[in-house]
Short mmCIF file of C-alpha atoms in Angstrom, two decimals:
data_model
loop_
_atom_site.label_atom_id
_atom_site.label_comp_id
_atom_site.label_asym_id
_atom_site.label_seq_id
_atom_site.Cartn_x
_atom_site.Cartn_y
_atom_site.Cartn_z
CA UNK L 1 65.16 122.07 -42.60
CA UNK L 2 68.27 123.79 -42.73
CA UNK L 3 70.52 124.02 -45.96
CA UNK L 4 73.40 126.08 -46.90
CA UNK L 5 73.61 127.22 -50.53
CA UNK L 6 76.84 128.44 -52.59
CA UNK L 7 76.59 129.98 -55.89
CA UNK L 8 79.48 130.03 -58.48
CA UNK L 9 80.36 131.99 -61.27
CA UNK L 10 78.01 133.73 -62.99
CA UNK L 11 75.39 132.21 -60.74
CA UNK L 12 76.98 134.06 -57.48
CA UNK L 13 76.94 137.53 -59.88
CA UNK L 14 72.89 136.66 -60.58
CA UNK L 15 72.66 135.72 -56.67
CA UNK L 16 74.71 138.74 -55.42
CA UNK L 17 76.13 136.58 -52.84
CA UNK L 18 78.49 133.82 -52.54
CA UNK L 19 76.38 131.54 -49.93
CA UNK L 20 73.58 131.98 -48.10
CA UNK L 21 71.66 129.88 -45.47
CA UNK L 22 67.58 128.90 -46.28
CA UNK L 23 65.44 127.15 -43.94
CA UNK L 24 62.61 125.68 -45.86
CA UNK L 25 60.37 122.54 -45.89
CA UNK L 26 62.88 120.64 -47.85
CA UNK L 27 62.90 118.86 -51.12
CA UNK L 28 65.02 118.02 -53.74
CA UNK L 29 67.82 120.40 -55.42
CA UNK L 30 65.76 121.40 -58.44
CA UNK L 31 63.11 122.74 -56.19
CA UNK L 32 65.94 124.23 -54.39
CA UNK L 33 67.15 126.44 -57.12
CA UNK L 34 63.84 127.08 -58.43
CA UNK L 35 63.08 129.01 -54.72
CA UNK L 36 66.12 130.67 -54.95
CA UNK L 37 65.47 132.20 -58.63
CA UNK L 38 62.14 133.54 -56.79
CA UNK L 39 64.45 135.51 -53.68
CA UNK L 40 66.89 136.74 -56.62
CA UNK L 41 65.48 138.14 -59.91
CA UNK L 42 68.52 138.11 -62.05
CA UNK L 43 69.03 134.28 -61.04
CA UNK L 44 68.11 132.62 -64.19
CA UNK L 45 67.41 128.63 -64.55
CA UNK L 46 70.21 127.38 -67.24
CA UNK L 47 69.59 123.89 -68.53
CA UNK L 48 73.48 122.69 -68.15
CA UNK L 49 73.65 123.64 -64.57
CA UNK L 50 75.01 121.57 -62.42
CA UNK L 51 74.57 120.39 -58.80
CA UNK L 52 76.71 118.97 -56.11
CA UNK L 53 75.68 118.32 -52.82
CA UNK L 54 78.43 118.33 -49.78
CA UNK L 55 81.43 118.28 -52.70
CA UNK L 56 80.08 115.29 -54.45
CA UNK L 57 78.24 116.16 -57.83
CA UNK L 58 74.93 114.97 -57.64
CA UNK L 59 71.48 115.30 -59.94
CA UNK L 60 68.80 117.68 -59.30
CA UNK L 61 66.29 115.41 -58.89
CA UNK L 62 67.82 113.41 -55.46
CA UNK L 63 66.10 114.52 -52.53
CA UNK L 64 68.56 117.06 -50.21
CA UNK L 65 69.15 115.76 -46.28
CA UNK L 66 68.54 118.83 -43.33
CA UNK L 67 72.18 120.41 -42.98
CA UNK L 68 73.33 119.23 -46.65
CA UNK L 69 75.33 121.94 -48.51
CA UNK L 70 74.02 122.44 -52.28
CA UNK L 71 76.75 124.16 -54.74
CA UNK L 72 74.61 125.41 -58.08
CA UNK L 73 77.21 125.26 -60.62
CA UNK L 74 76.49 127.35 -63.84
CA UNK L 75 77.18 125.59 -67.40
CA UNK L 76 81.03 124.79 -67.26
CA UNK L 77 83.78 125.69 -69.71
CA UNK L 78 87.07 124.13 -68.48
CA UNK L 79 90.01 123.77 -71.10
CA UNK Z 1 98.08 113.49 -58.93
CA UNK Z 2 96.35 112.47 -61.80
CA UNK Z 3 94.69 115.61 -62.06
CA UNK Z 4 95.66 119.41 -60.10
CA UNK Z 5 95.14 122.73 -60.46
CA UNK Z 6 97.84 125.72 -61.10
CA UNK Z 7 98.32 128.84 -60.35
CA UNK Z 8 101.19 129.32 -62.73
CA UNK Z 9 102.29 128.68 -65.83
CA UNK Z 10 101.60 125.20 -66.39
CA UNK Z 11 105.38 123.10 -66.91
CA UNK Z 12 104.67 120.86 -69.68
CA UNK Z 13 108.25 119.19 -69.92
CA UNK Z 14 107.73 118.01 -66.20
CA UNK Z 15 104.35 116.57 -67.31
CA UNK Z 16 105.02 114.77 -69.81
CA UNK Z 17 108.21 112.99 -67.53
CA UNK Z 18 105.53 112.14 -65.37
CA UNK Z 19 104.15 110.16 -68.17
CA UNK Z 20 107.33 108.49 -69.68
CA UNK Z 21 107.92 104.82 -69.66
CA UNK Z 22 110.27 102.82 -71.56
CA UNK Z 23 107.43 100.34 -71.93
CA UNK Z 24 105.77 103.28 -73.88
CA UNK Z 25 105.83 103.40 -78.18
CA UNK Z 26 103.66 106.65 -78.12
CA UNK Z 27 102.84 109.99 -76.13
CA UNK Z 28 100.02 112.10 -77.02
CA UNK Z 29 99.41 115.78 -75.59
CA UNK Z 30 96.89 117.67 -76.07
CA UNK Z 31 97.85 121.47 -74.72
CA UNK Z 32 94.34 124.13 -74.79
CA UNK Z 33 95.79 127.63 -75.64
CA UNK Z 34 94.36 131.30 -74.82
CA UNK Z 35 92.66 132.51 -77.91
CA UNK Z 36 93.04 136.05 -79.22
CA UNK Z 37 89.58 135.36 -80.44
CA UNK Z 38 86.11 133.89 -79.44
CA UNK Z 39 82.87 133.82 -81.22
CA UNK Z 40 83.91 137.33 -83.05
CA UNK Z 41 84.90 139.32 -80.27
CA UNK Z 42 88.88 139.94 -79.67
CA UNK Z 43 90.19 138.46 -76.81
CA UNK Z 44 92.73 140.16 -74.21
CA UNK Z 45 93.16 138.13 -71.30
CA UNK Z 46 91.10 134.97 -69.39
CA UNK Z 47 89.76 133.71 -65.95
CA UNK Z 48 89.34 130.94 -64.58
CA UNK Z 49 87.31 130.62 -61.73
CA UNK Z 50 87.94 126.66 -60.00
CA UNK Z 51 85.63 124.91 -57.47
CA UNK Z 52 89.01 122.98 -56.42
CA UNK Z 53 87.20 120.37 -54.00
CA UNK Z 54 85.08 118.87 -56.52
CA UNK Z 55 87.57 119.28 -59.79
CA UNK Z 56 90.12 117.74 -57.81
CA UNK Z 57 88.04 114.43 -57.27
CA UNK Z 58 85.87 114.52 -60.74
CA UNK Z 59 89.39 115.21 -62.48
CA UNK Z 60 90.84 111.95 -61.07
CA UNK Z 61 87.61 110.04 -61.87
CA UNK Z 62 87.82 111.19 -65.12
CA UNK Z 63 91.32 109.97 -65.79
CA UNK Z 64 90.75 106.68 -64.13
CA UNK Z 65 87.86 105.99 -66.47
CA UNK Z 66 89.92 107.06 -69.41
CA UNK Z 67 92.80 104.37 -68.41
CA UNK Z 68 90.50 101.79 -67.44
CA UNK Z 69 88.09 102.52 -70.50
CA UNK Z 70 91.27 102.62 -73.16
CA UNK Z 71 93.76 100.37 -70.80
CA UNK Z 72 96.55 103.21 -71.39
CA UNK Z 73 99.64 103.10 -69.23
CA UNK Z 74 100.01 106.57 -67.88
CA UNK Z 75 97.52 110.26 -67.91
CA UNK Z 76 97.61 112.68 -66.52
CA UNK Z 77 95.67 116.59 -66.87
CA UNK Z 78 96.58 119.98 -64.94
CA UNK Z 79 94.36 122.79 -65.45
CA UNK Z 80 95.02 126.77 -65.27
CA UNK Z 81 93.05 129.06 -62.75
CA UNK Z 82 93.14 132.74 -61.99
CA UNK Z 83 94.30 135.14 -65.03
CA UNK Z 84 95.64 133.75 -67.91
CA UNK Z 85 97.17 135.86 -70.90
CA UNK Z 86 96.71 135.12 -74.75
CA UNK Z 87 98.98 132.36 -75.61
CA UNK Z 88 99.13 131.01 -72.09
CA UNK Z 89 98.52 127.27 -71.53
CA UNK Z 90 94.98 126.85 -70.04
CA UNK Z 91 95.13 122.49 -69.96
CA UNK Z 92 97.31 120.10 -70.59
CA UNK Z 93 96.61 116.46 -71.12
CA UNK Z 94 99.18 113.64 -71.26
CA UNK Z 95 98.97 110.26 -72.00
CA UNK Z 96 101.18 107.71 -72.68
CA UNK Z 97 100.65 103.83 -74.19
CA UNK Z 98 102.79 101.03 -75.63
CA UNK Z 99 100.18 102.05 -79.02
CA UNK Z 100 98.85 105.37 -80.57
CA UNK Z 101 95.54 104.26 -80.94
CA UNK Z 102 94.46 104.12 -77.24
CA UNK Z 103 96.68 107.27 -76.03
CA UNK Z 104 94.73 109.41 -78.81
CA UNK Z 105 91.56 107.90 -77.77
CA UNK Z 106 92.12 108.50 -73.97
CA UNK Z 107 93.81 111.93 -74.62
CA UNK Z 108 90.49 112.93 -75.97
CA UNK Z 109 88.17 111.52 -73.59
CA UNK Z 110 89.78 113.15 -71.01
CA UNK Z 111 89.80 116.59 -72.59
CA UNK Z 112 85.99 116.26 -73.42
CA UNK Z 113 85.21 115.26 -69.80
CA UNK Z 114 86.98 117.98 -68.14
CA UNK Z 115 85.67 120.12 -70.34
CA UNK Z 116 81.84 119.34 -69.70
CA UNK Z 117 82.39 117.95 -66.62
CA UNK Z 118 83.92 119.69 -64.15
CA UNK Z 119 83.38 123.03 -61.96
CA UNK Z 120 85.37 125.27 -64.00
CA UNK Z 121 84.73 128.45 -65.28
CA UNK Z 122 85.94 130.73 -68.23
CA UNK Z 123 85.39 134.49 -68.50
CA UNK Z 124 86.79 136.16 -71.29
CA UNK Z 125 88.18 140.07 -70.83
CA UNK Z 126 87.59 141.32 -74.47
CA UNK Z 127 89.44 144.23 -75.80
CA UNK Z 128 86.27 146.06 -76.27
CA UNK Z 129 86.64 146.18 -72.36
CA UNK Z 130 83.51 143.98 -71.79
CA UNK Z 131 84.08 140.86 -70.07
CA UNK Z 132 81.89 137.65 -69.68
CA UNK Z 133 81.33 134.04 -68.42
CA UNK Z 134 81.57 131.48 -71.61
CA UNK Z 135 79.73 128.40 -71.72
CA UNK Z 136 80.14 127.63 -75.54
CA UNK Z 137 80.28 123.47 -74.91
CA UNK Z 138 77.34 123.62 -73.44
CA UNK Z 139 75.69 125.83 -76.21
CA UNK Z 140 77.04 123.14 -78.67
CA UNK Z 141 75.76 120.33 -77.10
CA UNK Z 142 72.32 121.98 -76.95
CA UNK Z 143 72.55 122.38 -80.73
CA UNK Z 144 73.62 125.63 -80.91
CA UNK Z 145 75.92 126.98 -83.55
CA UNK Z 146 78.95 127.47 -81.29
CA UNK Z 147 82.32 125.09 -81.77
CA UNK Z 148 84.12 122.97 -79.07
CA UNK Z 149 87.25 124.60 -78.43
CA UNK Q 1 109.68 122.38 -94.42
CA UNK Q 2 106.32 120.34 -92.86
CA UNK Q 3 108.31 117.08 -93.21
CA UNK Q 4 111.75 116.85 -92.10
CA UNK Q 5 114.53 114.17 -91.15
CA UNK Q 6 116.63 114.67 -88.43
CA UNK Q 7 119.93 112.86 -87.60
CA UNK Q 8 120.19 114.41 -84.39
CA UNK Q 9 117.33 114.36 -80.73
CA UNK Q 10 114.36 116.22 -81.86
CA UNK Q 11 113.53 119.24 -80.16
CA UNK Q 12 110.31 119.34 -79.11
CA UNK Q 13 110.05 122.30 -78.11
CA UNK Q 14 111.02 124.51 -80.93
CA UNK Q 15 108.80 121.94 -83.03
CA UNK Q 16 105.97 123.19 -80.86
CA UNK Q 17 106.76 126.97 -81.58
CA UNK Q 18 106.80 126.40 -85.24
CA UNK Q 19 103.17 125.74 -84.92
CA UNK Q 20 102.11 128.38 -82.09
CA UNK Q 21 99.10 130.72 -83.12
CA UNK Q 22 97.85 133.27 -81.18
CA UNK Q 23 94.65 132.08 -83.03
CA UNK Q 24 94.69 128.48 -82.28
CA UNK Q 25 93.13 126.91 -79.14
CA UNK Q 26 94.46 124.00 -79.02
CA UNK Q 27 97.75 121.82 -79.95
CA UNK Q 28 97.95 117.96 -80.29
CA UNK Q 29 101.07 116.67 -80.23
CA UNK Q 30 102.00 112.81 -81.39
CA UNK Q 31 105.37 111.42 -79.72
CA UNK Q 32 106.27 107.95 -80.95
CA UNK Q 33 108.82 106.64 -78.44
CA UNK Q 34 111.52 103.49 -78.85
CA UNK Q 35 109.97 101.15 -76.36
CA UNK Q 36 111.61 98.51 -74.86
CA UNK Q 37 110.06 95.97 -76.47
CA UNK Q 38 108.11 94.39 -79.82
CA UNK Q 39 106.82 91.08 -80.32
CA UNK Q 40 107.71 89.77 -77.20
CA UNK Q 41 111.45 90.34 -77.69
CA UNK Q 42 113.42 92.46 -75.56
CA UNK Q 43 114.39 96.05 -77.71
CA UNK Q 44 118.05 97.16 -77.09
CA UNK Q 45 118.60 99.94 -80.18
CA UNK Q 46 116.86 100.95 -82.99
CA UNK Q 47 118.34 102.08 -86.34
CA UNK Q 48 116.02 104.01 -88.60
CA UNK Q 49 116.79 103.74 -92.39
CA UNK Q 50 115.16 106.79 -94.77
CA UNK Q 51 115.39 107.15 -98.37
CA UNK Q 52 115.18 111.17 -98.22
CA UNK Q 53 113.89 112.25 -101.29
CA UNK Q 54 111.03 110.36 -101.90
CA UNK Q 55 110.55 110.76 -97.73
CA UNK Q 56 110.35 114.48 -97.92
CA UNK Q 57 108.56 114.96 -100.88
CA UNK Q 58 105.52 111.89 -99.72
CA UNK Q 59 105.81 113.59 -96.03
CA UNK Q 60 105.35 116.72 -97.21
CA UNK Q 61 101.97 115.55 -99.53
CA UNK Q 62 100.69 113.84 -96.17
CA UNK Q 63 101.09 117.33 -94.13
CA UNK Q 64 98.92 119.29 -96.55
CA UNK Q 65 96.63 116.44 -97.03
CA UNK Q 66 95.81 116.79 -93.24
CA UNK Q 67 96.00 120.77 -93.41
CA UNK Q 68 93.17 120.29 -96.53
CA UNK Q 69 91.28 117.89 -94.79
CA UNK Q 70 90.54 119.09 -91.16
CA UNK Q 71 91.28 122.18 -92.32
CA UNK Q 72 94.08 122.76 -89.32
CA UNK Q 73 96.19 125.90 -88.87
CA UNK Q 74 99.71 124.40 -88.89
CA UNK Q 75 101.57 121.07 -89.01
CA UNK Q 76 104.40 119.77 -89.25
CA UNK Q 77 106.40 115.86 -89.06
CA UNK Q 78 110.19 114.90 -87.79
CA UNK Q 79 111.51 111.96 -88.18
CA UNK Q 80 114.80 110.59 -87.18
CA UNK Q 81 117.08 108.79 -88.93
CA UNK Q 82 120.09 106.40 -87.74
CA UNK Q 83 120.96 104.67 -84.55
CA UNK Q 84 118.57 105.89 -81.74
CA UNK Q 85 118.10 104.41 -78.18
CA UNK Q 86 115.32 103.58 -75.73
CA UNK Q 87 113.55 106.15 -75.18
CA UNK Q 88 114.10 108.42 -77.53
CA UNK Q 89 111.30 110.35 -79.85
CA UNK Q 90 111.30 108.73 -83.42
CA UNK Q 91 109.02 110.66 -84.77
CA UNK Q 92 107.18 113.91 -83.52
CA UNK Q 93 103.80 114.87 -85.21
CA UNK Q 94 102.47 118.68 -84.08
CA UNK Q 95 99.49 120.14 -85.59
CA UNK Q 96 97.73 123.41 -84.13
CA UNK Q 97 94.23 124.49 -84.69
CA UNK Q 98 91.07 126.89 -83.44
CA UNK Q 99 89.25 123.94 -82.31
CA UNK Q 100 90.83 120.73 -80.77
CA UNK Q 101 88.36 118.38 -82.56
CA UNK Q 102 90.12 118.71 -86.05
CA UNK Q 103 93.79 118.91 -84.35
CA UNK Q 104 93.46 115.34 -83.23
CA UNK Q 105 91.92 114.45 -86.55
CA UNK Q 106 94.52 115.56 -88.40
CA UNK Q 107 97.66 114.33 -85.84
CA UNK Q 108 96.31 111.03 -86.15
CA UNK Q 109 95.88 111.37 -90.02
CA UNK Q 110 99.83 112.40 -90.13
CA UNK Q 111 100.89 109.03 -88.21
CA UNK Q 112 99.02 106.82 -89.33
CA UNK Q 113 100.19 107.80 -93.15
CA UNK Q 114 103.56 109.09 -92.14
CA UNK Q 115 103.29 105.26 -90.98
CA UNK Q 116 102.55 103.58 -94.00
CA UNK Q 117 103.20 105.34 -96.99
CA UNK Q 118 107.12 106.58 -96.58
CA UNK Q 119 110.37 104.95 -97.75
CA UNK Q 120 111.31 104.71 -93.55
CA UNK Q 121 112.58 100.88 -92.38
CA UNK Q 122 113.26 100.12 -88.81
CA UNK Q 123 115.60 97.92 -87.71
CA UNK Q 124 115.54 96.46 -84.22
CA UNK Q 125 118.76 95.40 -82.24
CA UNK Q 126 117.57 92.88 -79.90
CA UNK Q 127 119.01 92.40 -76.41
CA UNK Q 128 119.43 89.08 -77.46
CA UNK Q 129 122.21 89.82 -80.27
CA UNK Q 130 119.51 89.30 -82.79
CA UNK Q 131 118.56 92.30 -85.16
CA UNK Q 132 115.83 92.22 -87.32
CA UNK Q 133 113.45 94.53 -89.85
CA UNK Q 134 110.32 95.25 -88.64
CA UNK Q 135 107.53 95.60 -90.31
CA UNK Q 136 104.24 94.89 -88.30
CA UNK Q 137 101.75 98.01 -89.12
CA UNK Q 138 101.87 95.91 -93.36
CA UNK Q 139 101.61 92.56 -91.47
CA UNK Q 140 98.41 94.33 -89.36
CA UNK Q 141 96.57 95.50 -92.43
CA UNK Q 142 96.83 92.14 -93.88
CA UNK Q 143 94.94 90.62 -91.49
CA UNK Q 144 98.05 89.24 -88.97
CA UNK Q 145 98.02 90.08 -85.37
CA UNK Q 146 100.15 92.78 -85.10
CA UNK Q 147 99.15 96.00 -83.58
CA UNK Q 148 99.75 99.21 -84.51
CA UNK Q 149 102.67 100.88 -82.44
CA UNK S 1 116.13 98.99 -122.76
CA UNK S 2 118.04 99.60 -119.52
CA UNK S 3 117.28 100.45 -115.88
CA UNK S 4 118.66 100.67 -112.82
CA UNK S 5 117.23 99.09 -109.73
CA UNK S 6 118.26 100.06 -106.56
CA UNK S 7 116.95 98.05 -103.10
CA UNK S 8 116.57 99.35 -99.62
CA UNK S 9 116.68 97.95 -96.12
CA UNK S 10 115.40 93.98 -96.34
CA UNK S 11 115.41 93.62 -100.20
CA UNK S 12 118.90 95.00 -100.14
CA UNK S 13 120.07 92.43 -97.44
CA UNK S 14 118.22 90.01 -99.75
CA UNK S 15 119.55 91.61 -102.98
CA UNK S 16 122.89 91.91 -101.38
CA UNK S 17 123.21 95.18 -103.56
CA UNK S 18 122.39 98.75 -103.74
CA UNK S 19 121.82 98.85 -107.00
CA UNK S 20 122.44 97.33 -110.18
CA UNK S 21 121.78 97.81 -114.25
CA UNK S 22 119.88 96.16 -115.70
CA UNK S 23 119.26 95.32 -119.65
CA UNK S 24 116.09 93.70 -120.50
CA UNK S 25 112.85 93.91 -123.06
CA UNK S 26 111.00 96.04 -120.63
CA UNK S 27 107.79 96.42 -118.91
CA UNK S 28 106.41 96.57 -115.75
CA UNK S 29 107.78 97.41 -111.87
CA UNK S 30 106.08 93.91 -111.16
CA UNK S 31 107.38 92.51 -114.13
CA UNK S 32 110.57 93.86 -113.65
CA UNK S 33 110.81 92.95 -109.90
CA UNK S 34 109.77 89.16 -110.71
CA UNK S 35 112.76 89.09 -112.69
CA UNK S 36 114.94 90.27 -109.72
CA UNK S 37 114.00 87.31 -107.84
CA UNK S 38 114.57 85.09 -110.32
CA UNK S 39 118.30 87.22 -110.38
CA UNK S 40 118.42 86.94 -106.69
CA UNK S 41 117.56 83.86 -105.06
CA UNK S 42 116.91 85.55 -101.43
CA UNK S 43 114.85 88.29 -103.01
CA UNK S 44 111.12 87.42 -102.35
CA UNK S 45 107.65 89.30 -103.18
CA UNK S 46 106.27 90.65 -100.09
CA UNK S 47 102.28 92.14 -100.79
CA UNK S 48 103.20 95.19 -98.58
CA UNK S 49 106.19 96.34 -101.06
CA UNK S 50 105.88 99.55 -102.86
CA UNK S 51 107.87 101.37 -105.86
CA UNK S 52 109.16 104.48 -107.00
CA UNK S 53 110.50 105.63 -110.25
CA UNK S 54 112.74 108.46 -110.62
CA UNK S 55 111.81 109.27 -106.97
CA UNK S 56 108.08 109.72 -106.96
CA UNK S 57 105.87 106.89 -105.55
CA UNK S 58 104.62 104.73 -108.63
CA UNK S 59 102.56 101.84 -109.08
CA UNK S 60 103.12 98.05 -109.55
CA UNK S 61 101.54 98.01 -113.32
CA UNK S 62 102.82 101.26 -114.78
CA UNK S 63 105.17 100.56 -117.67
CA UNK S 64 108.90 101.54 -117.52
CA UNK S 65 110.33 103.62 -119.81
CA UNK S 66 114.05 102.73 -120.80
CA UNK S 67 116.73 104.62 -118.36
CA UNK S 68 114.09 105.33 -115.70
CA UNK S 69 115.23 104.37 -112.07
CA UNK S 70 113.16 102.03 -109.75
CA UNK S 71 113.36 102.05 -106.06
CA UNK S 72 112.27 99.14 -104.44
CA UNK S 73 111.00 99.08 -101.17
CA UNK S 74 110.37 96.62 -98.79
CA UNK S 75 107.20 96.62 -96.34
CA UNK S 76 107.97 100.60 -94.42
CA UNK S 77 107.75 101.12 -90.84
CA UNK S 78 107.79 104.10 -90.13
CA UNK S 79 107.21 106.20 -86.39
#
């Protein structure tokens, strides 16, 4: 399946890239990331990441749909 | 809207109107300020980098929880992005109540939500010329030795 | 002075820049508003009376209790005196600090004392003709059903 | 020994005085505040009262000294 990706942050400086488009078997959003921190060596796995799936925040753990878009949020710091 | 996004300076006498109600006996603010300093290293000017689309929506939810959780009469947030410069007003919380109690209690729910919660991002331009991404709550809540700000 | 009485509107805003820090991150701000009603009865005016000296001395020992306690930057208290209207801010609390976790410790600390302990007596003019002293925050600690405004 | 009493707000509606000398054996702010409603029959004990003498914030039992002025104040409401 198809699934676009969009990095944020310090995530899109580790990525080098703002988006990118992976076809893969599928799988959940966790597994997701953890491909993507294969492709890009300086992306690093941060505990308070977050995940949102087509603008909705979601958990990395729920299984991703073919054509879903998956935003990997680095740990926040609003205020 | 419960909860936007600015470019510029943040108008805190128009938010707070947008919280007044003669029904009201108490206001509480809470206004986040550029720091000249953070975790030892002098601070020149900030960032903030928002995912609008979901901050928008998670804002909102955020503030409805806080009035339904604390039954408070009015709250509102609006939150900085782009470059900010020391002293600058980075978030603003308002909320208003017929008692204190509540609006300090939702005032601070709110703060601690957007601050955990939603896709916003901080990165501090030191005077040392280095600049960097801060995720100090997050440290904290992992135990670390850092301080909410 | 950390305690003050005014007889004329409080301004907020200087109040604010008494207590701006280039060091502080964050600002809580207490507004106690007249509201429109109490006790079921319909508020027209509100006449605040103040015995000054012990007010500003006690208000004053409040301030730097908080400032000692949560261990805040700045603070300060004004309260008005006189004939006010709906609407208007009794009382303003401001207290600015690194970290926003002790500035709503200690702006809650300053109201709920400034609340209690001074020589301040409000007077309500009900829209009814009727004015009476009000004293509900005593009647709430022993036990009535008052809340705290 | 002599004192003067002065009453604020509700106890000076009750009073119906400001202030007032007063010449008696002495004691306490209690003591000497029981007396006042015998004085005044409007004038009642409220738990939530508090005292001053010579302007600083005093307690119910301390003993008066002769010429020292007591404030009396009804329940405060402050904010």
């Amino acid at each position: 399946m198809k699934n676009k990706v969009r990095y944020f942050a310090l995530f899109r400086e580790q990525a080098g890239c703002d988006s990118e488009i992976i076809e893969w078997q599928g799988g959940t959003a966790a597994e997701l990331f953890r491909m993507m921190t294969e492709k890009h060596q300086d992306l690093k796995t941060e505990a308070a990441a977050l995940v949102a799936v087509n603008d909705e925040m979601s958990g990395w753990e729920t299984p991703l749909d073919d054509m879903d878009e998956v935003l990997f949020f680095p740990p926040v710091a609003g205020g | 809207m419960k909860f936007s996004v600015s470019q510029t300076a943040i108008d805190v006498e128009a938010a707070k109107k947008r919280v007044a109600d003669n029904s009201c006996g108490a206001l509480v603010v809470f206004e986040g300020w550029i720091r000249d300093h953070n975790e030892g290293q002098a601070v020149e000017r900030l960032e903030y980098e928002v995912y609008k689309p979901v901050a928008e929506k998670e804002g909102a939810r955020i503030i409805d929880e806080a009035i339904e959780k604390f039954q408070v009469s009015h709250a509102l947030c609006i939150h900085r992005e782009g470059l900010l410069e020391l002293s600058e007003v980075a978030v603003i919380v308002c909320v208003s109540s017929p008692h204190r109690g509540e609006a300090f209690d939702a005032c601070r729910y709110i703060i601690d939500n957007i601050k955990t919660r939603l896709p916003i991002w901080k990165k501090e331009h030191y005077v040392s010329g280095i600049s960097e991404w801060v995720n100090c709550e997050h440290c904290a809540a992992a135990g670390h030795s850092h301080r909410d700000h």
